[in-house]
């Protein structure tokens, strides 16, 4: 059983079917085809306004390109210190930003607070020797599995406006956050001040389907050239776009995300009921962060269950991982089966009882 990430499973059937259908015949290359045009129009419908859309094959490419258009080479981009852009992309954003820097701030569950961002921006010296802040990047869902609510997004948007920062959202788990909040894509993005979005579909049923959705036309100006230079203008673009047709059709993407979130909730509630187990913070989307005894960790691993240990950097004040404990991350996906969650909980329950008897 694999709870290591939501990209350990393949693509969902409607996405694969859409690729098969798009595969037939010949069409214009490099995105000049009717499927890509249809999908661009669909993005505009979904976001209830004109948007510029650029496709990418990885979330790293989408983030790096989005940030490169938002931050000049001499600028600073603020993010959480555990953000994927700063921690897990091998410097790609900085590489594509041509010298601009990412700077990471702390925050519980890998979430940033508007007040902290504002205080940090105000604390920066303003001289030609120092890089001026030019953008804020947040992850929705956060790397700690938490979801920014609409008020928190609005507050961050207001800080960005006040201080002239471009507001980037890494939406690798956009759908999971959206269904958790029960709002519209527009409400979770540009209506709260988001300027540019990395819209991820790969983790939620896509094969390799990422898009940069731009709400500020000036940020889109050179993105096609940047994309080409990054090798992200895809010759058979219709096969990338087709994935989004399958993804959006009949609200498949929302159903997938709801399922993943429901599985994570069941997992989270079951684990939290076990003696010696507590959640580092609440489960709000499709990721669960329990602090578990080593004995339980051993029992789960012995049963072949895959998941990852997690950093303790963003624990709430007063919380800590004791000796004999470990903080781990378990991720549910669109393909997680209910019986896998039950089986994991059974194994965990007997692991805990055995530990108590020892
Ligand atoms: C928060 C976040 N952003 C972006 C990504 C995209 O990364 P990749 O380049 O592997 O598609 C991931 C994947 O793990 C992620 O968790």
Tab-separated table of C-alpha atoms and ligand atoms in Angstrom:
chain	number	residue	atom	x	y	z
A	1	UNK	CA	0.000	0.000	0.000
A	2	UNK	CA	1.436	3.276	-1.071
A	3	UNK	CA	0.707	6.453	0.893
A	4	UNK	CA	4.010	8.106	-0.010
A	5	UNK	CA	2.517	10.701	-2.360
A	6	UNK	CA	-0.362	11.451	-4.660
A	7	UNK	CA	1.870	11.030	-7.683
A	8	UNK	CA	2.641	7.364	-7.069
A	9	UNK	CA	-0.511	6.339	-8.932
A	10	UNK	CA	-1.037	6.603	-12.673
A	11	UNK	CA	-3.500	8.706	-14.617
A	12	UNK	CA	-7.262	8.295	-14.253
A	13	UNK	CA	-9.429	6.615	-16.905
A	14	UNK	CA	-11.190	9.764	-18.255
A	15	UNK	CA	-7.811	11.478	-18.693
A	16	UNK	CA	-6.352	8.481	-20.533
A	17	UNK	CA	-9.489	8.186	-22.661
A	18	UNK	CA	-9.234	11.853	-23.636
A	19	UNK	CA	-5.625	11.285	-24.736
A	20	UNK	CA	-6.666	8.273	-26.820
A	21	UNK	CA	-9.397	10.316	-28.515
A	22	UNK	CA	-7.037	13.237	-29.169
A	23	UNK	CA	-4.456	10.871	-30.605
A	24	UNK	CA	-6.300	10.154	-33.847
A	25	UNK	CA	-5.350	11.975	-37.025
A	26	UNK	CA	-3.083	14.954	-37.567
A	27	UNK	CA	-3.426	18.409	-36.065
A	28	UNK	CA	-1.349	21.563	-35.958
A	29	UNK	CA	1.636	21.247	-33.611
A	30	UNK	CA	2.920	23.471	-30.784
A	31	UNK	CA	-0.513	24.341	-29.398
A	32	UNK	CA	-2.062	25.696	-32.560
A	33	UNK	CA	-4.671	22.942	-32.523
A	34	UNK	CA	-8.366	23.001	-31.755
A	35	UNK	CA	-8.097	20.927	-28.548
A	36	UNK	CA	-5.632	23.373	-27.010
A	37	UNK	CA	-7.898	26.239	-28.067
A	38	UNK	CA	-10.907	24.529	-26.475
A	39	UNK	CA	-9.020	23.902	-23.249
A	40	UNK	CA	-7.846	27.515	-23.052
A	41	UNK	CA	-11.485	28.598	-23.425
A	42	UNK	CA	-12.464	26.087	-20.718
A	43	UNK	CA	-9.928	27.620	-18.322
A	44	UNK	CA	-11.525	31.030	-18.973
A	45	UNK	CA	-14.945	29.571	-18.181
A	46	UNK	CA	-13.711	27.885	-15.021
A	47	UNK	CA	-12.045	31.080	-13.802
A	48	UNK	CA	-14.952	33.279	-14.967
A	49	UNK	CA	-12.730	35.712	-16.888
A	50	UNK	CA	-10.118	36.014	-19.613
A	51	UNK	CA	-6.918	34.255	-18.636
A	52	UNK	CA	-3.661	33.448	-20.373
A	53	UNK	CA	-2.793	29.763	-20.152
A	54	UNK	CA	0.588	28.134	-20.743
A	55	UNK	CA	1.017	24.382	-20.487
A	56	UNK	CA	3.883	22.602	-18.767
A	57	UNK	CA	4.870	19.015	-18.167
A	58	UNK	CA	5.975	19.337	-14.531
A	59	UNK	CA	4.999	21.422	-11.541
A	60	UNK	CA	8.608	22.536	-11.190
A	61	UNK	CA	8.575	23.946	-14.732
A	62	UNK	CA	5.245	25.680	-14.099
A	63	UNK	CA	6.494	27.239	-10.838
A	64	UNK	CA	9.868	28.278	-12.224
A	65	UNK	CA	8.334	29.868	-15.321
A	66	UNK	CA	5.546	31.576	-13.387
A	67	UNK	CA	8.034	33.074	-10.933
A	68	UNK	CA	10.435	34.076	-13.701
A	69	UNK	CA	7.741	36.254	-15.219
A	70	UNK	CA	6.803	37.764	-11.858
A	71	UNK	CA	10.241	38.566	-10.413
A	72	UNK	CA	13.058	40.574	-12.037
A	73	UNK	CA	16.630	39.233	-11.716
A	74	UNK	CA	17.401	41.642	-8.864
A	75	UNK	CA	14.210	40.849	-6.913
A	76	UNK	CA	13.281	38.795	-3.887
A	77	UNK	CA	10.445	36.282	-3.784
A	78	UNK	CA	9.018	35.473	-0.367
A	79	UNK	CA	7.730	31.964	0.355
A	80	UNK	CA	7.431	29.557	3.272
A	81	UNK	CA	10.751	28.032	4.278
A	82	UNK	CA	9.392	24.561	3.461
A	83	UNK	CA	7.856	25.616	0.146
A	84	UNK	CA	8.355	23.271	-2.775
A	85	UNK	CA	9.784	26.186	-4.789
A	86	UNK	CA	12.612	26.736	-2.307
A	87	UNK	CA	13.160	23.201	-1.029
A	88	UNK	CA	12.285	20.695	-3.722
A	89	UNK	CA	13.012	22.157	-7.139
A	90	UNK	CA	16.820	22.071	-7.163
A	91	UNK	CA	17.006	25.836	-7.593
A	92	UNK	CA	14.937	25.867	-10.812
A	93	UNK	CA	12.966	29.009	-9.871
A	94	UNK	CA	16.163	30.901	-9.072
A	95	UNK	CA	17.784	29.569	-12.253
A	96	UNK	CA	14.856	30.769	-14.366
A	97	UNK	CA	14.633	34.057	-12.461
A	98	UNK	CA	18.217	34.756	-13.560
A	99	UNK	CA	19.619	35.672	-10.162
A	100	UNK	CA	16.517	36.603	-8.176
A	101	UNK	CA	16.338	34.919	-4.763
A	102	UNK	CA	13.741	33.007	-2.813
A	103	UNK	CA	13.592	33.716	0.889
A	104	UNK	CA	11.724	31.430	3.278
A	105	UNK	CA	9.668	32.495	6.301
A	106	UNK	CA	8.424	30.217	9.100
A	107	UNK	CA	4.795	29.333	9.778
A	108	UNK	CA	2.867	26.421	11.322
A	109	UNK	CA	2.000	23.626	8.882
A	110	UNK	CA	3.984	25.361	6.138
A	111	UNK	CA	1.469	28.204	5.939
A	112	UNK	CA	2.344	31.899	5.913
A	113	UNK	CA	0.467	34.552	7.867
A	114	UNK	CA	-0.263	37.895	6.211
A	115	UNK	CA	1.015	39.796	9.260
A	116	UNK	CA	4.312	37.919	9.182
A	117	UNK	CA	4.770	38.633	5.476
A	118	UNK	CA	3.948	42.327	5.998
A	119	UNK	CA	6.315	42.599	8.982
A	120	UNK	CA	9.098	40.916	7.016
A	121	UNK	CA	8.635	43.205	4.021
A	122	UNK	CA	8.676	46.272	6.294
A	123	UNK	CA	11.830	45.028	8.041
A	124	UNK	CA	13.831	44.852	4.803
A	125	UNK	CA	16.368	47.603	4.283
A	126	UNK	CA	15.622	49.709	1.216
A	127	UNK	CA	18.919	50.462	-0.421
A	128	UNK	CA	20.473	49.626	-3.716
A	129	UNK	CA	22.610	47.013	-1.944
A	130	UNK	CA	19.552	44.945	-0.960
A	131	UNK	CA	17.238	42.968	-3.204
A	132	UNK	CA	13.742	44.479	-3.156
A	133	UNK	CA	10.775	42.147	-2.485
A	134	UNK	CA	8.904	41.588	-5.721
A	135	UNK	CA	6.693	38.545	-5.222
A	136	UNK	CA	5.021	36.245	-2.727
A	137	UNK	CA	4.595	32.562	-3.505
A	138	UNK	CA	2.281	30.359	-1.457
A	139	UNK	CA	1.279	26.732	-1.883
A	140	UNK	CA	-2.422	25.933	-1.862
A	141	UNK	CA	-2.572	23.200	-0.376
A	142	UNK	CA	0.487	23.992	1.783
A	143	UNK	CA	3.379	21.548	2.091
A	144	UNK	CA	1.940	20.733	5.527
A	145	UNK	CA	-1.395	19.744	3.998
A	146	UNK	CA	-3.165	22.884	5.257
A	147	UNK	CA	-5.543	25.000	3.216
A	148	UNK	CA	-5.519	28.811	3.209
A	149	UNK	CA	-9.104	29.958	3.739
A	150	UNK	CA	-10.581	32.809	1.707
A	151	UNK	CA	-9.942	35.426	4.396
A	152	UNK	CA	-6.317	34.359	4.739
A	153	UNK	CA	-5.898	34.550	0.961
A	154	UNK	CA	-7.519	37.990	0.871
A	155	UNK	CA	-5.198	39.199	3.646
A	156	UNK	CA	-2.136	37.941	1.761
A	157	UNK	CA	-3.486	39.517	-1.430
A	158	UNK	CA	-3.861	42.845	0.370
A	159	UNK	CA	-0.251	42.698	1.624
A	160	UNK	CA	0.898	42.004	-1.935
A	161	UNK	CA	-1.073	44.964	-3.281
A	162	UNK	CA	0.142	47.299	-0.552
A	163	UNK	CA	3.783	46.418	-1.111
A	164	UNK	CA	3.764	45.912	-4.880
A	165	UNK	CA	4.394	42.160	-4.780
A	166	UNK	CA	3.166	39.799	-7.470
A	167	UNK	CA	1.093	37.045	-5.841
A	168	UNK	CA	1.884	33.512	-7.050
A	169	UNK	CA	-0.028	30.412	-6.003
A	170	UNK	CA	1.546	26.972	-6.373
A	171	UNK	CA	-1.604	24.942	-6.950
A	172	UNK	CA	-0.054	21.507	-7.268
A	173	UNK	CA	-3.058	20.393	-5.162
A	174	UNK	CA	-5.417	23.125	-6.369
A	175	UNK	CA	-8.464	20.844	-6.661
A	176	UNK	CA	-7.957	19.394	-3.168
A	177	UNK	CA	-7.952	22.897	-1.699
A	178	UNK	CA	-10.915	23.985	-3.810
A	179	UNK	CA	-13.225	21.182	-2.692
A	180	UNK	CA	-12.029	21.561	0.902
A	181	UNK	CA	-13.149	25.216	0.849
A	182	UNK	CA	-16.222	24.573	-1.285
A	183	UNK	CA	-15.626	27.778	-3.233
A	184	UNK	CA	-15.115	28.592	-6.910
A	185	UNK	CA	-11.721	28.734	-8.642
A	186	UNK	CA	-12.234	32.496	-9.105
A	187	UNK	CA	-12.915	32.990	-5.397
A	188	UNK	CA	-9.757	31.115	-4.453
A	189	UNK	CA	-7.516	33.024	-6.845
A	190	UNK	CA	-7.855	36.377	-8.638
A	191	UNK	CA	-10.785	37.507	-6.486
A	192	UNK	CA	-8.354	37.300	-3.548
A	193	UNK	CA	-5.518	39.004	-5.396
A	194	UNK	CA	-3.663	36.037	-6.919
A	195	UNK	CA	-1.864	37.200	-10.078
A	196	UNK	CA	-0.431	33.972	-11.410
A	197	UNK	CA	-1.209	30.347	-10.659
A	198	UNK	CA	0.556	27.042	-11.200
A	199	UNK	CA	-2.463	24.846	-11.800
A	200	UNK	CA	-1.573	21.226	-11.124
A	201	UNK	CA	-3.563	18.300	-12.453
A	202	UNK	CA	-0.905	15.591	-12.424
A	203	UNK	CA	-1.362	14.668	-8.761
A	204	UNK	CA	-5.131	14.479	-9.134
A	205	UNK	CA	-5.521	12.186	-12.154
A	206	UNK	CA	-3.376	13.736	-14.899
A	207	UNK	CA	-0.534	12.007	-16.683
A	208	UNK	CA	1.640	15.101	-17.008
A	209	UNK	CA	-0.742	18.015	-16.958
A	210	UNK	CA	0.273	21.348	-15.475
A	211	UNK	CA	-0.764	24.823	-16.555
A	212	UNK	CA	0.301	28.351	-15.716
A	213	UNK	CA	-2.844	30.468	-15.461
A	214	UNK	CA	-2.141	34.189	-15.628
A	215	UNK	CA	-4.593	36.790	-14.334
A	216	UNK	CA	-2.395	39.844	-15.018
A	217	UNK	CA	-1.771	40.329	-18.716
A	218	UNK	CA	1.612	42.018	-18.168
A	219	UNK	CA	2.896	38.828	-16.538
A	220	UNK	CA	1.939	36.822	-19.625
A	221	UNK	CA	3.777	39.069	-22.060
A	222	UNK	CA	6.950	37.049	-22.486
A	223	UNK	CA	5.841	33.719	-21.084
A	224	UNK	CA	5.646	32.033	-24.468
A	225	UNK	CA	9.309	32.899	-25.119
A	226	UNK	CA	10.279	31.836	-21.606
A	227	UNK	CA	8.389	28.560	-22.063
A	228	UNK	CA	10.144	27.852	-25.337
A	229	UNK	CA	13.535	28.555	-23.797
A	230	UNK	CA	12.640	26.142	-21.000
A	231	UNK	CA	11.656	23.439	-23.491
A	232	UNK	CA	8.036	23.663	-22.418
A	233	UNK	CA	6.418	24.520	-25.747
A	234	UNK	CA	5.345	20.985	-26.424
A	235	UNK	CA	5.201	19.901	-30.055
A	236	UNK	CA	2.324	17.435	-29.577
A	237	UNK	CA	0.601	19.946	-27.330
A	238	UNK	CA	-2.828	18.547	-28.027
A	239	UNK	CA	-1.981	15.459	-25.965
A	240	UNK	CA	-1.212	17.665	-22.972
A	241	UNK	CA	-4.346	19.773	-23.504
A	242	UNK	CA	-6.492	16.663	-23.964
A	243	UNK	CA	-5.667	15.613	-20.431
A	244	UNK	CA	-7.409	18.743	-19.186
A	245	UNK	CA	-10.472	17.974	-21.315
A	246	UNK	CA	-10.777	14.599	-19.624
A	247	UNK	CA	-9.933	16.162	-16.272
A	248	UNK	CA	-12.593	18.866	-16.413
A	249	UNK	CA	-15.347	16.832	-18.114
A	250	UNK	CA	-18.290	16.050	-15.819
A	251	UNK	CA	-16.381	17.632	-12.919
A	252	UNK	CA	-14.103	14.586	-12.848
A	253	UNK	CA	-11.331	16.689	-11.250
A	254	UNK	CA	-13.571	17.721	-8.359
A	255	UNK	CA	-14.795	14.160	-7.805
A	256	UNK	CA	-11.181	12.935	-7.714
A	257	UNK	CA	-10.188	15.579	-5.194
A	258	UNK	CA	-13.231	14.948	-3.001
A	259	UNK	CA	-12.404	11.262	-2.940
A	260	UNK	CA	-8.759	11.885	-2.009
A	261	UNK	CA	-9.756	14.303	0.757
A	262	UNK	CA	-12.361	11.846	2.094
A	263	UNK	CA	-9.800	9.037	2.213
A	264	UNK	CA	-7.344	11.299	4.047
A	265	UNK	CA	-10.023	12.274	6.547
A	266	UNK	CA	-10.882	8.618	7.260
A	267	UNK	CA	-7.198	7.836	7.685
A	268	UNK	CA	-6.678	10.836	9.901
A	269	UNK	CA	-9.660	10.128	12.173
A	270	UNK	CA	-8.711	6.467	12.488
A	271	UNK	CA	-5.088	7.218	13.338
A	272	UNK	CA	-5.953	9.979	15.808
A	273	UNK	CA	-8.125	7.515	17.787
A	274	UNK	CA	-5.134	5.245	18.460
A	275	UNK	CA	-3.355	5.627	21.794
A	276	UNK	CA	0.023	7.325	21.477
A	277	UNK	CA	-0.860	8.919	18.133
A	278	UNK	CA	-1.681	12.613	17.620
A	279	UNK	CA	-1.980	14.835	14.604
A	280	UNK	CA	0.646	17.544	14.191
A	281	UNK	CA	-2.150	19.772	12.822
A	282	UNK	CA	-5.606	19.104	11.395
A	283	UNK	CA	-6.142	17.240	8.144
A	284	UNK	CA	-7.724	19.692	5.727
A	285	UNK	CA	-7.103	18.167	2.314
A	286	UNK	CA	-5.530	14.877	1.198
A	287	UNK	CA	-2.447	14.702	3.429
A	288	UNK	CA	-2.204	13.440	7.003
A	289	UNK	CA	0.622	14.378	9.390
A	290	UNK	CA	0.513	12.177	12.500
A	291	UNK	CA	3.144	11.903	15.203
A	292	UNK	CA	3.417	8.185	15.864
A	293	UNK	CA	5.420	5.943	18.216
A	294	UNK	CA	8.429	4.192	16.694
A	295	UNK	CA	6.791	0.839	17.396
A	296	UNK	CA	3.850	1.767	15.211
A	297	UNK	CA	6.186	3.108	12.522
A	298	UNK	CA	7.961	-0.262	12.564
A	299	UNK	CA	4.683	-2.203	12.388
A	300	UNK	CA	3.434	-0.193	9.408
A	301	UNK	CA	6.736	-0.535	7.591
A	302	UNK	CA	6.912	-4.269	8.334
A	303	UNK	CA	3.487	-4.567	6.684
A	304	UNK	CA	4.929	-2.943	3.561
A	305	UNK	CA	3.080	0.352	3.878
A	306	UNK	CA	4.928	3.194	2.194
A	307	UNK	CA	4.958	6.784	3.510
A	308	UNK	CA	7.591	9.368	4.438
A	309	UNK	CA	9.051	10.897	7.581
A	310	UNK	CA	8.481	14.658	7.704
A	311	UNK	CA	10.359	17.685	8.938
A	312	UNK	CA	9.526	19.017	12.391
A	313	UNK	CA	10.277	22.611	11.373
A	314	UNK	CA	6.666	23.786	11.207
A	315	UNK	CA	5.130	22.219	14.309
A	316	UNK	CA	2.798	24.444	16.372
A	317	UNK	CA	4.287	26.137	19.407
A	318	UNK	CA	4.398	23.764	22.360
A	319	UNK	CA	4.285	20.672	20.139
A	320	UNK	CA	7.340	18.523	19.694
A	321	UNK	CA	8.254	15.066	18.541
A	322	UNK	CA	9.409	13.150	21.608
A	323	UNK	CA	12.038	10.499	21.880
A	324	UNK	CA	10.536	7.302	20.532
A	325	UNK	CA	8.242	9.182	18.171
A	326	UNK	CA	8.346	10.268	14.549
A	327	UNK	CA	6.367	12.777	12.495
A	328	UNK	CA	5.262	11.244	9.201
A	329	UNK	CA	3.228	12.209	6.143
A	330	UNK	CA	0.622	9.931	4.568
A	331	UNK	CA	-1.005	11.055	1.331
A	332	UNK	CA	-4.293	9.863	-0.136
A	333	UNK	CA	-4.984	10.186	-3.843
A	334	UNK	CA	-7.882	9.950	-6.277
A	335	UNK	CA	-7.037	6.239	-6.544
A	336	UNK	CA	-6.739	5.387	-2.833
A	337	UNK	CA	-9.138	2.572	-2.040
A	338	UNK	CA	-11.332	2.558	1.024
A	339	UNK	CA	-10.173	-0.989	1.831
A	340	UNK	CA	-6.542	0.218	1.844
A	341	UNK	CA	-7.394	2.831	4.452
A	342	UNK	CA	-9.229	0.218	6.566
A	343	UNK	CA	-6.374	-2.247	6.214
A	344	UNK	CA	-3.815	0.365	7.246
A	345	UNK	CA	-5.916	1.238	10.295
A	346	UNK	CA	-6.250	-2.431	11.256
A	347	UNK	CA	-2.488	-2.905	10.997
A	348	UNK	CA	-1.919	0.306	12.960
A	349	UNK	CA	-4.379	-0.744	15.638
A	350	UNK	CA	-2.756	-4.132	16.157
A	351	UNK	CA	0.683	-2.482	16.042
A	352	UNK	CA	-0.320	-0.153	18.863
A	353	UNK	CA	-1.848	-2.988	20.948
A	354	UNK	CA	1.270	-5.109	20.521
A	355	UNK	CA	3.410	-2.169	21.613
A	356	UNK	CA	1.232	-1.690	24.730
A	357	UNK	CA	1.579	-5.385	25.615
A	358	UNK	CA	5.398	-5.338	25.303
B	1	LIG	C1	3.664	21.809	-3.420
B	1	LIG	C2	4.172	21.217	-4.697
B	1	LIG	N1	4.435	22.021	-5.736
B	1	LIG	C3	4.843	21.541	-6.915
B	1	LIG	C4	5.027	20.188	-7.107
B	1	LIG	C5	5.386	19.712	-8.496
B	1	LIG	O1	6.520	19.043	-8.648
B	1	LIG	P1	6.971	18.216	-9.940
B	1	LIG	O2	7.975	19.043	-10.630
B	1	LIG	O3	7.515	16.983	-9.380
B	1	LIG	O4	5.783	17.987	-10.828
B	1	LIG	C6	4.814	19.300	-6.047
B	1	LIG	C7	5.078	17.856	-6.197
B	1	LIG	O5	5.499	17.164	-5.320
B	1	LIG	C8	4.363	19.831	-4.801
B	1	LIG	O6	4.119	19.029	-3.761
